[in-house]
Coordinates of C-alpha atoms in Angstrom, one line a residue:
Chain E
M243 CA -34.2 77.7 38.1
R244 CA -33.7 74.5 36.2
S245 CA -31.7 75.9 33.3
R246 CA -29.0 77.6 35.4
A247 CA -28.5 74.7 37.7
R248 CA -26.6 72.7 35.2
S249 CA -23.8 74.9 34.1
F250 CA -23.2 77.7 36.5
R251 CA -19.5 77.1 37.1
D252 CA -18.1 78.7 33.9
P253 CA -17.5 82.4 34.3
A254 CA -17.8 82.8 30.6
G255 CA -21.4 81.9 30.3
C256 CA -24.3 79.5 31.2
L257 CA -26.7 77.2 29.5
H258 CA -30.5 77.6 29.2
F259 CA -33.1 75.3 27.8
I260 CA -36.0 76.4 25.7
G261 CA -38.1 73.3 25.8
V262 CA -35.4 70.7 24.7
E263 CA -33.3 73.1 22.7
P264 CA -30.2 74.3 24.5
V265 CA -29.2 77.9 24.2
R266 CA -25.9 79.1 25.5
Q267 CA -25.5 82.6 26.9
V268 CA -22.0 83.8 26.5
Y269 CA -21.2 86.9 28.5
A270 CA -20.1 90.1 26.9
D271 CA -16.4 89.8 27.9
F272 CA -16.0 86.5 26.1
A273 CA -18.5 87.0 23.3
D274 CA -16.1 88.3 20.7
S275 CA -13.6 85.4 21.0
C276 CA -16.5 82.9 21.0
R277 CA -18.1 84.5 17.9
A278 CA -14.7 84.3 16.2
L279 CA -14.3 80.7 17.2
V280 CA -17.6 79.6 15.8
A281 CA -16.8 81.2 12.5
T282 CA -13.4 79.4 12.0
S283 CA -13.0 76.6 9.5
F284 CA -11.5 74.6 12.4
F285 CA -14.8 74.7 14.3
E286 CA -16.8 74.0 11.1
G287 CA -14.6 71.0 10.5
L288 CA -15.2 69.6 13.9
M289 CA -19.0 70.1 13.5
H290 CA -18.9 68.5 10.1
E291 CA -17.2 65.4 11.5
G292 CA -19.6 65.2 14.4
Q293 CA -17.0 65.7 17.0
V294 CA -18.4 69.0 18.3
V295 CA -22.1 69.7 18.9
R296 CA -23.7 71.7 16.0
T297 CA -23.8 75.3 17.0
R298 CA -25.1 78.5 15.4
V299 CA -25.2 82.0 16.5
L300 CA -28.6 83.4 17.3
E301 CA -28.9 86.9 16.0
T302 CA -32.1 87.7 17.9
T303 CA -32.8 87.0 21.5
P304 CA -35.6 84.4 22.0
G305 CA -38.5 85.8 24.1
H306 CA -37.8 83.4 27.1
L307 CA -34.3 84.8 27.5
A308 CA -35.1 88.5 27.3
P309 CA -35.1 88.9 31.1
V310 CA -31.6 87.4 31.5
A311 CA -29.8 88.4 28.3
R312 CA -27.6 91.4 28.8
P313 CA -26.3 93.9 26.2
G314 CA -23.2 92.5 24.5
D315 CA -24.0 88.9 25.3
L316 CA -23.7 86.3 22.6
L317 CA -26.4 83.6 22.2
L318 CA -25.6 80.3 20.7
A319 CA -28.2 77.6 19.8
H320 CA -26.9 74.1 20.1
E321 CA -28.2 70.9 18.6
A322 CA -30.2 69.0 21.2
I323 CA -28.6 65.7 22.2
P324 CA -31.5 63.2 22.4
F325 CA -30.6 61.6 25.7
P326 CA -28.0 63.2 27.9
S327 CA -26.0 60.7 30.0
F328 CA -23.3 61.1 32.6
P329 CA -20.0 59.4 33.4
A330 CA -21.6 57.5 36.3
E331 CA -23.7 55.6 33.7
W332 CA -20.9 54.9 31.2
P333 CA -19.1 51.6 30.8
F334 CA -15.3 51.6 30.6
E335 CA -15.3 51.7 26.8
M336 CA -17.4 54.9 26.7
L337 CA -15.3 56.8 29.2
Q338 CA -12.3 55.8 27.2
A339 CA -13.9 57.0 24.0
A340 CA -14.8 60.3 25.7
A341 CA -11.2 60.7 26.8
S342 CA -9.9 59.9 23.3
L343 CA -12.2 62.6 21.8
T344 CA -11.1 65.2 24.4
L345 CA -7.4 64.6 23.5
E346 CA -8.2 64.7 19.8
V347 CA -10.1 68.0 20.1
A348 CA -7.2 69.4 22.2
E349 CA -4.6 68.3 19.7
R350 CA -6.5 69.7 16.7
A351 CA -7.1 73.0 18.6
L352 CA -3.4 73.3 19.3
K353 CA -2.7 73.7 15.6
H354 CA -5.1 76.6 15.4
G355 CA -3.8 78.5 18.4
L356 CA -6.6 77.4 20.6
G357 CA -6.6 75.3 23.8
L358 CA -9.1 73.7 26.1
K359 CA -9.7 75.3 29.5
D360 CA -10.8 72.1 31.1
A361 CA -10.8 68.4 30.5
T362 CA -13.7 66.7 32.2
P363 CA -16.1 63.9 31.1
Y364 CA -18.9 66.4 31.6
N365 CA -17.8 68.2 28.5
V366 CA -18.8 65.1 26.4
L367 CA -22.3 63.7 25.7
F368 CA -23.1 60.7 23.6
K369 CA -25.4 60.8 20.6
G370 CA -26.2 57.2 20.2
P371 CA -22.8 55.5 20.5
R372 CA -20.9 58.5 19.3
P373 CA -19.2 60.9 21.7
V374 CA -19.8 64.6 21.0
F375 CA -17.9 67.5 22.6
V376 CA -20.5 69.9 23.9
D377 CA -18.7 72.5 26.0
V378 CA -18.0 75.1 23.4
L379 CA -16.9 77.6 26.0
S380 CA -14.0 75.4 26.9
F381 CA -12.1 76.6 23.8
E382 CA -9.9 79.6 24.5
P383 CA -7.1 81.3 22.6
R384 CA -3.7 80.3 23.9
D385 CA -0.2 81.7 24.0
P386 CA 1.8 79.7 21.4
A387 CA 4.9 79.8 23.5
D388 CA 3.1 78.2 26.5
P389 CA 4.4 74.6 26.9
L390 CA 1.9 73.5 29.5
W391 CA -1.6 72.1 29.3
L392 CA -3.1 73.2 32.6
P393 CA -6.2 70.8 32.4
Q394 CA -3.8 67.8 32.3
G395 CA -4.4 67.3 36.1
Q396 CA -8.1 67.2 35.6
F397 CA -7.7 64.9 32.6
L398 CA -5.8 62.5 34.8
R399 CA -8.2 62.7 37.7
T400 CA -11.4 62.4 35.8
F401 CA -10.5 60.2 32.8
L402 CA -7.2 58.3 33.2
L403 CA -7.2 57.4 36.9
P404 CA -10.8 56.2 37.0
L405 CA -10.1 54.1 33.8
L406 CA -7.0 52.6 35.4
A407 CA -8.9 51.9 38.6
A408 CA -11.7 50.3 36.6
A409 CA -9.3 48.2 34.5
F410 CA -6.9 47.1 37.1
L411 CA -8.9 47.1 40.3
K412 CA -12.3 46.5 38.8
L413 CA -13.6 49.6 40.6
P414 CA -17.1 50.4 39.2
L415 CA -17.0 53.8 37.5
S416 CA -20.4 54.7 39.1
S417 CA -18.7 54.6 42.6
V418 CA -16.3 57.3 41.4
F419 CA -18.6 59.6 39.5
L420 CA -21.6 59.5 41.8
T421 CA -19.6 60.6 44.8
R422 CA -17.0 62.9 43.4
R423 CA -17.3 65.7 40.8
D424 CA -13.6 65.9 40.0
G425 CA -12.6 62.2 39.9
I426 CA -9.9 60.3 41.8
E427 CA -6.7 61.8 43.2
P428 CA -3.4 60.0 42.6
A429 CA -3.0 59.5 46.3
D430 CA -6.3 57.5 46.5
L431 CA -5.2 55.1 43.8
Y432 CA -1.7 54.9 45.2
R433 CA -3.0 53.4 48.4
M434 CA -4.8 50.7 46.5
L435 CA -1.8 49.5 44.5
G436 CA 0.9 47.0 45.5
P437 CA 4.5 48.1 45.8
L438 CA 5.6 46.5 42.5
T439 CA 2.6 47.8 40.6
R440 CA 3.5 51.4 41.7
L441 CA 6.7 51.1 39.7
R442 CA 5.1 50.0 36.5
Q443 CA 3.8 52.2 33.8
P444 CA 1.1 53.6 33.5
F445 CA 1.0 53.8 37.2
L446 CA 4.5 55.2 37.7
G447 CA 3.9 58.4 35.7
S448 CA 0.3 58.9 36.5
V449 CA 0.1 57.9 40.2
S450 CA 3.3 57.2 41.9
L451 CA 5.5 60.1 40.8
P452 CA 2.8 62.8 41.5
V453 CA 2.3 61.3 45.0
W454 CA 6.1 61.2 45.7
L455 CA 6.4 64.8 44.5
S456 CA 3.4 66.1 46.3
G457 CA 5.3 67.1 49.4
K458 CA 7.8 69.2 47.4
A459 CA 4.9 70.6 45.3
E460 CA 3.2 71.8 48.5
D461 CA 6.3 73.6 49.5
K462 CA 6.5 75.4 46.2
G463 CA 2.9 76.7 46.6
A464 CA 1.1 78.9 44.2
E465 CA 4.4 80.0 42.4
M466 CA 4.3 76.6 40.6
Y467 CA 1.3 77.7 38.6
R468 CA 2.7 80.9 37.2
P469 CA 2.4 81.0 33.4
R470 CA 5.5 79.9 31.5
R471 CA 6.8 80.9 28.2
L472 CA 9.5 79.3 26.1
K473 CA 11.6 81.2 23.7
S474 CA 10.6 79.0 20.8
E475 CA 7.0 78.4 19.8
Q476 CA 8.0 75.3 18.0
Q477 CA 9.6 73.9 21.1
A478 CA 6.3 74.6 23.0
L479 CA 4.3 72.9 20.3
F480 CA 6.7 69.9 20.4
V481 CA 6.4 69.6 24.2
L482 CA 2.6 69.7 24.0
T483 CA 2.2 67.2 21.2
T484 CA 4.6 64.8 23.0
L485 CA 2.6 65.2 26.2
F486 CA -0.6 64.4 24.3
K487 CA 1.0 61.4 22.7
G488 CA 2.0 60.2 26.2
L489 CA -1.5 60.6 27.4
R490 CA -2.9 58.7 24.5
R491 CA -0.4 55.9 25.1
N492 CA -1.6 55.7 28.7
L493 CA -5.2 55.5 27.6
G494 CA -4.2 52.6 25.4
R495 CA -2.4 50.9 28.3
A496 CA -5.5 51.3 30.5
G497 CA -7.5 49.5 27.8
R498 CA -5.0 46.6 27.7
L499 CA -4.9 46.3 31.5
R500 CA -8.4 45.1 31.6
R501 CA -8.3 41.5 32.7
T502 CA -11.2 40.1 30.8
S503 CA -13.1 37.7 32.9
A504 CA -16.7 36.5 32.7
T505 CA -19.0 38.7 34.7
R506 CA -22.3 37.5 36.1
W507 CA -24.1 38.3 32.9
S508 CA -21.6 38.3 30.1
D509 CA -22.1 34.6 29.2
Y510 CA -25.9 34.9 29.4
A511 CA -26.4 34.0 25.8
S512 CA -24.8 30.6 26.2
T513 CA -26.3 29.8 29.6
C514 CA -29.9 31.1 29.5
S515 CA -32.7 28.6 29.2
Y516 CA -33.9 29.5 25.7
D517 CA -33.7 27.1 22.9
R518 CA -33.2 28.3 19.3
T519 CA -36.8 28.1 18.2
A520 CA -38.1 29.9 21.3
F521 CA -35.5 32.6 20.8
E522 CA -36.3 33.1 17.1
Q523 CA -40.0 33.2 17.9
K524 CA -39.4 35.9 20.5
S525 CA -37.2 37.8 18.0
S526 CA -39.9 37.8 15.3
F527 CA -42.5 38.8 17.8
V528 CA -40.5 41.9 18.6
E529 CA -39.7 42.6 15.0
R530 CA -43.4 42.5 14.1
F531 CA -44.2 44.9 16.9
L532 CA -41.5 47.3 15.7
R533 CA -42.9 47.1 12.2
D534 CA -46.5 47.7 13.2
S535 CA -46.0 50.3 15.8
R536 CA -43.2 52.3 14.1
A537 CA -41.8 53.1 17.5
Q538 CA -39.3 56.0 17.3
R539 CA -37.7 55.9 20.7
V540 CA -37.2 52.7 22.5
L541 CA -35.9 52.0 26.0
D542 CA -34.6 48.4 26.4
V543 CA -34.4 47.5 30.1
G544 CA -32.1 44.6 30.9
C545 CA -30.7 44.6 27.4
N546 CA -27.8 42.2 28.1
T547 CA -26.5 41.2 24.6
G548 CA -28.6 43.9 23.1
H549 CA -30.2 41.7 20.5
F550 CA -33.6 43.4 20.8
S551 CA -32.0 46.9 20.9
R552 CA -30.3 46.0 17.7
L553 CA -33.6 45.0 16.1
A554 CA -35.2 48.3 17.2
A555 CA -32.2 50.3 15.9
L556 CA -32.2 48.4 12.5
G557 CA -35.9 49.3 12.4
G558 CA -35.0 52.9 12.5
A559 CA -35.6 53.7 16.2
Q560 CA -33.4 55.7 18.5
V561 CA -32.5 53.2 21.3
V562 CA -31.4 53.6 24.8
A563 CA -30.4 50.2 26.3
I564 CA -29.8 49.8 30.0
D565 CA -28.3 47.0 32.0
S566 CA -26.7 46.8 35.5
D567 CA -23.6 44.9 34.2
P568 CA -20.9 47.2 32.8
A569 CA -19.2 44.4 30.9
V570 CA -22.3 43.7 28.7
V571 CA -23.0 47.4 28.3
G572 CA -19.5 47.9 27.1
A573 CA -19.7 45.0 24.7
L574 CA -22.9 46.4 23.3
W575 CA -21.4 49.8 22.9
S576 CA -18.5 48.4 20.9
Q577 CA -20.9 46.6 18.7
A578 CA -23.2 49.6 18.2
E579 CA -20.2 51.9 17.5
G580 CA -18.7 49.4 15.0
E581 CA -22.0 48.9 13.1
K582 CA -23.1 52.5 13.4
L583 CA -26.4 51.6 15.1
D584 CA -28.3 54.3 17.0
I585 CA -28.0 52.6 20.4
L586 CA -26.9 54.4 23.6
P587 CA -26.1 51.7 26.1
L588 CA -25.9 52.8 29.7
V589 CA -25.0 51.1 33.0
V590 CA -28.2 51.7 35.0
D591 CA -29.9 49.3 37.4
F592 CA -33.6 49.7 36.8
A593 CA -34.4 49.0 40.4
R594 CA -31.9 51.6 41.6
P595 CA -31.5 54.1 38.8
T596 CA -29.0 57.0 38.8
P597 CA -30.1 59.6 41.2
A598 CA -30.1 63.4 40.8
V599 CA -26.5 64.5 41.7
G600 CA -24.6 67.6 42.3
W601 CA -25.2 71.1 43.6
N602 CA -28.7 71.4 45.0
N603 CA -29.3 67.8 44.0
E604 CA -30.3 69.1 40.6
E605 CA -27.1 69.6 38.6
L606 CA -27.4 66.3 36.9
P607 CA -31.0 65.1 36.5
S608 CA -31.9 61.6 37.6
F609 CA -32.2 58.8 35.0
L610 CA -36.0 58.6 35.5
A611 CA -36.4 62.4 35.1
R612 CA -34.6 62.1 31.8
A613 CA -36.5 59.0 30.8
R614 CA -40.1 60.0 31.6
G615 CA -42.1 60.7 28.5
H616 CA -39.0 60.4 26.3
F617 CA -39.7 56.9 25.0
D618 CA -42.7 55.7 23.0
A619 CA -41.8 52.0 23.5
L620 CA -40.4 50.3 26.6
F621 CA -39.0 46.7 26.3
M622 CA -39.0 44.7 29.5
L623 CA -38.0 41.3 28.2
A624 CA -36.7 38.6 30.5
V625 CA -36.4 41.1 33.3
V626 CA -39.6 41.3 35.3
H627 CA -38.8 38.2 37.4
H628 CA -35.5 39.7 38.4
L629 CA -37.1 42.9 39.6
M630 CA -39.8 40.9 41.4
V631 CA -37.6 38.4 43.1
T632 CA -34.0 39.7 43.4
D633 CA -35.0 43.3 43.9
Q634 CA -38.2 42.5 45.8
V635 CA -40.3 45.1 43.9
P636 CA -44.0 44.2 43.8
L637 CA -45.4 43.8 40.3
P638 CA -48.0 46.6 40.4
E639 CA -45.1 49.0 41.2
I640 CA -43.1 47.7 38.3
L641 CA -46.0 48.2 35.9
A642 CA -46.8 51.7 37.4
L643 CA -43.2 52.8 36.8
A644 CA -43.4 51.4 33.2
A645 CA -46.5 53.4 32.7
R646 CA -44.8 56.6 33.9
I647 CA -41.8 56.1 31.6
T648 CA -43.3 55.0 28.3
S649 CA -45.5 57.4 26.4
R650 CA -47.3 54.6 24.5
Y651 CA -46.1 51.0 24.2
L652 CA -44.8 48.4 26.6
V653 CA -43.4 45.1 25.3
I654 CA -43.1 42.9 28.4
E655 CA -42.4 39.2 29.0
Y656 CA -44.4 37.6 31.8
V657 CA -42.4 34.8 33.5
A658 CA -44.5 32.3 35.5
P659 CA -43.3 31.2 38.9
E660 CA -43.0 27.6 37.5
D661 CA -40.3 28.7 35.0
P662 CA -36.9 27.2 36.0
Q663 CA -35.1 30.6 35.9
F664 CA -37.7 32.0 38.2
K665 CA -37.3 29.1 40.6
R666 CA -33.6 29.5 40.6
L667 CA -34.0 33.1 41.7
T668 CA -36.4 32.4 44.5
R669 CA -34.0 30.0 46.2
G670 CA -36.6 27.9 47.7
R671 CA -39.0 30.7 48.7
D672 CA -41.6 29.7 46.0
A673 CA -44.5 30.2 48.3
L674 CA -44.0 34.0 48.2
Y675 CA -44.7 34.1 44.5
R676 CA -47.5 31.5 44.2
H677 CA -50.1 34.2 43.6
C678 CA -48.2 35.6 40.6
S679 CA -50.3 33.9 38.0
R680 CA -50.8 35.1 34.5
E681 CA -54.4 36.3 35.3
W682 CA -53.0 38.3 38.2
F683 CA -50.4 39.8 36.0
E684 CA -53.0 40.8 33.3
A685 CA -55.3 42.3 36.0
A686 CA -52.4 44.4 37.4
A687 CA -51.4 45.5 33.9
S688 CA -55.0 46.5 33.0
E689 CA -54.8 49.3 35.5
S690 CA -52.6 51.3 33.2
F691 CA -52.4 49.4 29.9
R692 CA -54.6 47.8 27.3
I693 CA -53.3 44.4 26.1
H694 CA -53.0 44.3 22.4
E695 CA -51.3 41.0 21.9
C696 CA -50.2 38.0 23.8
R697 CA -48.1 35.1 22.7
Q698 CA -46.7 32.2 24.6
V699 CA -43.1 31.4 24.0
A700 CA -43.0 27.9 22.6
G701 CA -42.2 25.3 25.2
Q702 CA -41.7 27.8 28.0
K703 CA -43.8 29.1 30.9
R704 CA -43.3 32.6 29.5
W705 CA -45.7 34.9 27.6
L706 CA -44.9 37.9 25.5
Y707 CA -47.2 40.9 25.6
V708 CA -47.6 44.1 23.6
M709 CA -49.5 46.6 25.7
E710 CA -50.6 50.2 25.1
K711 CA -50.9 52.8 27.8
T712 CA -54.4 54.0 28.7
V713 CA -53.6 56.4 31.4
P714 CA -52.1 59.8 30.6
Chain T
M287 CA 19.1 45.1 68.0
K288 CA 17.3 47.1 70.6
R289 CA 19.5 50.1 69.8
I290 CA 18.1 50.1 66.2
L291 CA 14.5 49.3 67.1
A292 CA 14.1 52.0 69.8
P293 CA 14.9 55.0 67.6
L294 CA 12.8 53.5 64.8
A295 CA 9.9 53.2 67.1
I296 CA 10.3 56.8 68.1
C297 CA 10.5 57.9 64.4
L298 CA 7.4 56.0 63.6
S299 CA 5.5 57.6 66.4
F300 CA 5.9 61.0 64.8
P301 CA 3.1 61.6 62.2
V302 CA 3.9 62.8 58.7
A303 CA 3.2 66.6 58.4
A304 CA -0.4 67.1 57.6
H305 CA -1.2 69.7 55.0
A306 CA -4.0 71.7 56.5
Y307 CA -5.0 73.6 53.3
S308 CA -3.4 71.4 50.7
D309 CA -3.9 71.5 47.0
P310 CA -4.2 67.8 46.2
G311 CA -3.5 68.4 42.5
S312 CA 0.0 70.0 43.0
G313 CA 1.9 66.7 42.7
I314 CA 0.5 66.2 39.2
M315 CA 1.5 69.7 38.3
L316 CA 5.1 69.4 39.5
W317 CA 5.5 66.1 37.6
Q318 CA 4.0 67.7 34.5
L319 CA 6.5 70.6 34.8
T320 CA 9.4 68.1 35.2
V321 CA 8.3 66.0 32.2
S322 CA 7.8 69.1 30.1
F323 CA 11.3 70.4 31.0
F324 CA 12.9 67.2 29.8
I325 CA 10.8 67.0 26.6
G326 CA 11.9 70.6 26.0
L327 CA 15.5 69.5 26.3
L328 CA 14.7 66.6 23.9
F329 CA 13.5 69.1 21.4
Y330 CA 16.9 70.7 21.2
C331 CA 18.7 67.3 21.3
R332 CA 16.7 66.2 18.3
R333 CA 17.5 69.4 16.5
I334 CA 21.2 69.0 17.1
M335 CA 21.0 65.3 15.9
N336 CA 19.1 66.3 12.8
F337 CA 21.7 69.0 12.0
F338 CA 24.5 66.4 12.3
S339 CA 22.7 63.8 10.3
R340 CA 22.1 66.3 7.5
L341 CA 25.7 67.3 7.7
L342 CA 26.8 63.6 7.4
K343 CA 24.5 63.0 4.4
R344 CA 26.0 66.0 2.6
D345 CA 29.5 64.7 3.3
E346 CA 28.5 61.3 1.9
K347 CA 27.3 62.9 -1.4

């Protein structure tokens, strides 16, 4: 049951998919407060600013849901987010943006007597570069005299501590989110820090003190979690807003902790072998393709600086750009967010894409499952030789996967074994790739594609191709 | 020196109590409660200070 697999944890409701349209079933006990929430000006305001997913109440039950809908249930139709992505695929900047949005939504909800039940990155999806809060059931009415935000622990574990680990220890976010649903515990991070670092903020308040107090906390047991009420609602509000400010400050500190150093690919633009003319020629080739094909949804594999993703986005397409280096993906996100380009950059290694993760191995679908059939154009520029040599994937396999992903076009750059970059990758094992001639490449491509256009990049042993899929 | 080292060695050979059914998030909760308590106090301190500063301003006038 695909639709139930993804959001079965919430006792207040679950999510179904009718085609690509998400429909949320809110159970009878929670239906009234949810209906009231959706009608408030607060919620309308959040939707209008694009911070919360567009939602409307469905007055009639769609046919598909008739077997599962119960009397008294509320059905909400949500706007479909074009390409869902998960924290394991986000660079540092995107996780930080999702954290910032969660805090902002929680702060604004506070002023309207509402709170968030949980604070996890899985409540946020990205529409292009913009984070959108999607878990509408997370909102609940709160006691105005309650000075505590119970999800703070989860916020720390799933947002702040992974960000601190990524910034300070260069821990890849994928290693946290692929293996753990609920993030990192303070004790895990504590072990990795030196004694002096443990005494510095932001680690002191977020890591060290919780660890030092954990023994005492264990002794207190369940009594510690009893609901608390202060005599003054203003005091409770003051405590909470101060807590949120503190969390925001820590988020900022995490950003500043990042020791910016060159990663393997971050200085590609200055070190790659293209000269200006060749690059401009490649650029205009892609621009012409975009104009002629009117591609609507583009996947740019190995996007690096995102130059071609940018061209596609400026041409009106929705772009998903993937690269295995989080630093370049993060830089592309900052650029896309600043220029308001419809580019969703993700940290995905095309040779080892994000697997299906979670309960039953189906809670979060794999990258390829989400990508298949979603894109009408696939860019594989300056990437095929890396897949062939570094990742040892045979070319027919690469082309077969490309044919499964794209629904129409493939823009691919063939790199001959004589190319200096290719030679650098083979590390002397040139003999293995001697058979990879252009004729061989074209023959392999013709199994699934029809070649529309071919152009040699001036002065290089590289050819650009536009191909169209012939197999279903 | 040996008189110090021997008891130390004995102490080190006893493992820290392992929490069999522990709630790993409890340390965060206790710290949050502590911080909230002090912020709550700060609320009243600020109120008192605001009261006195208003009083002083009125005296000046």
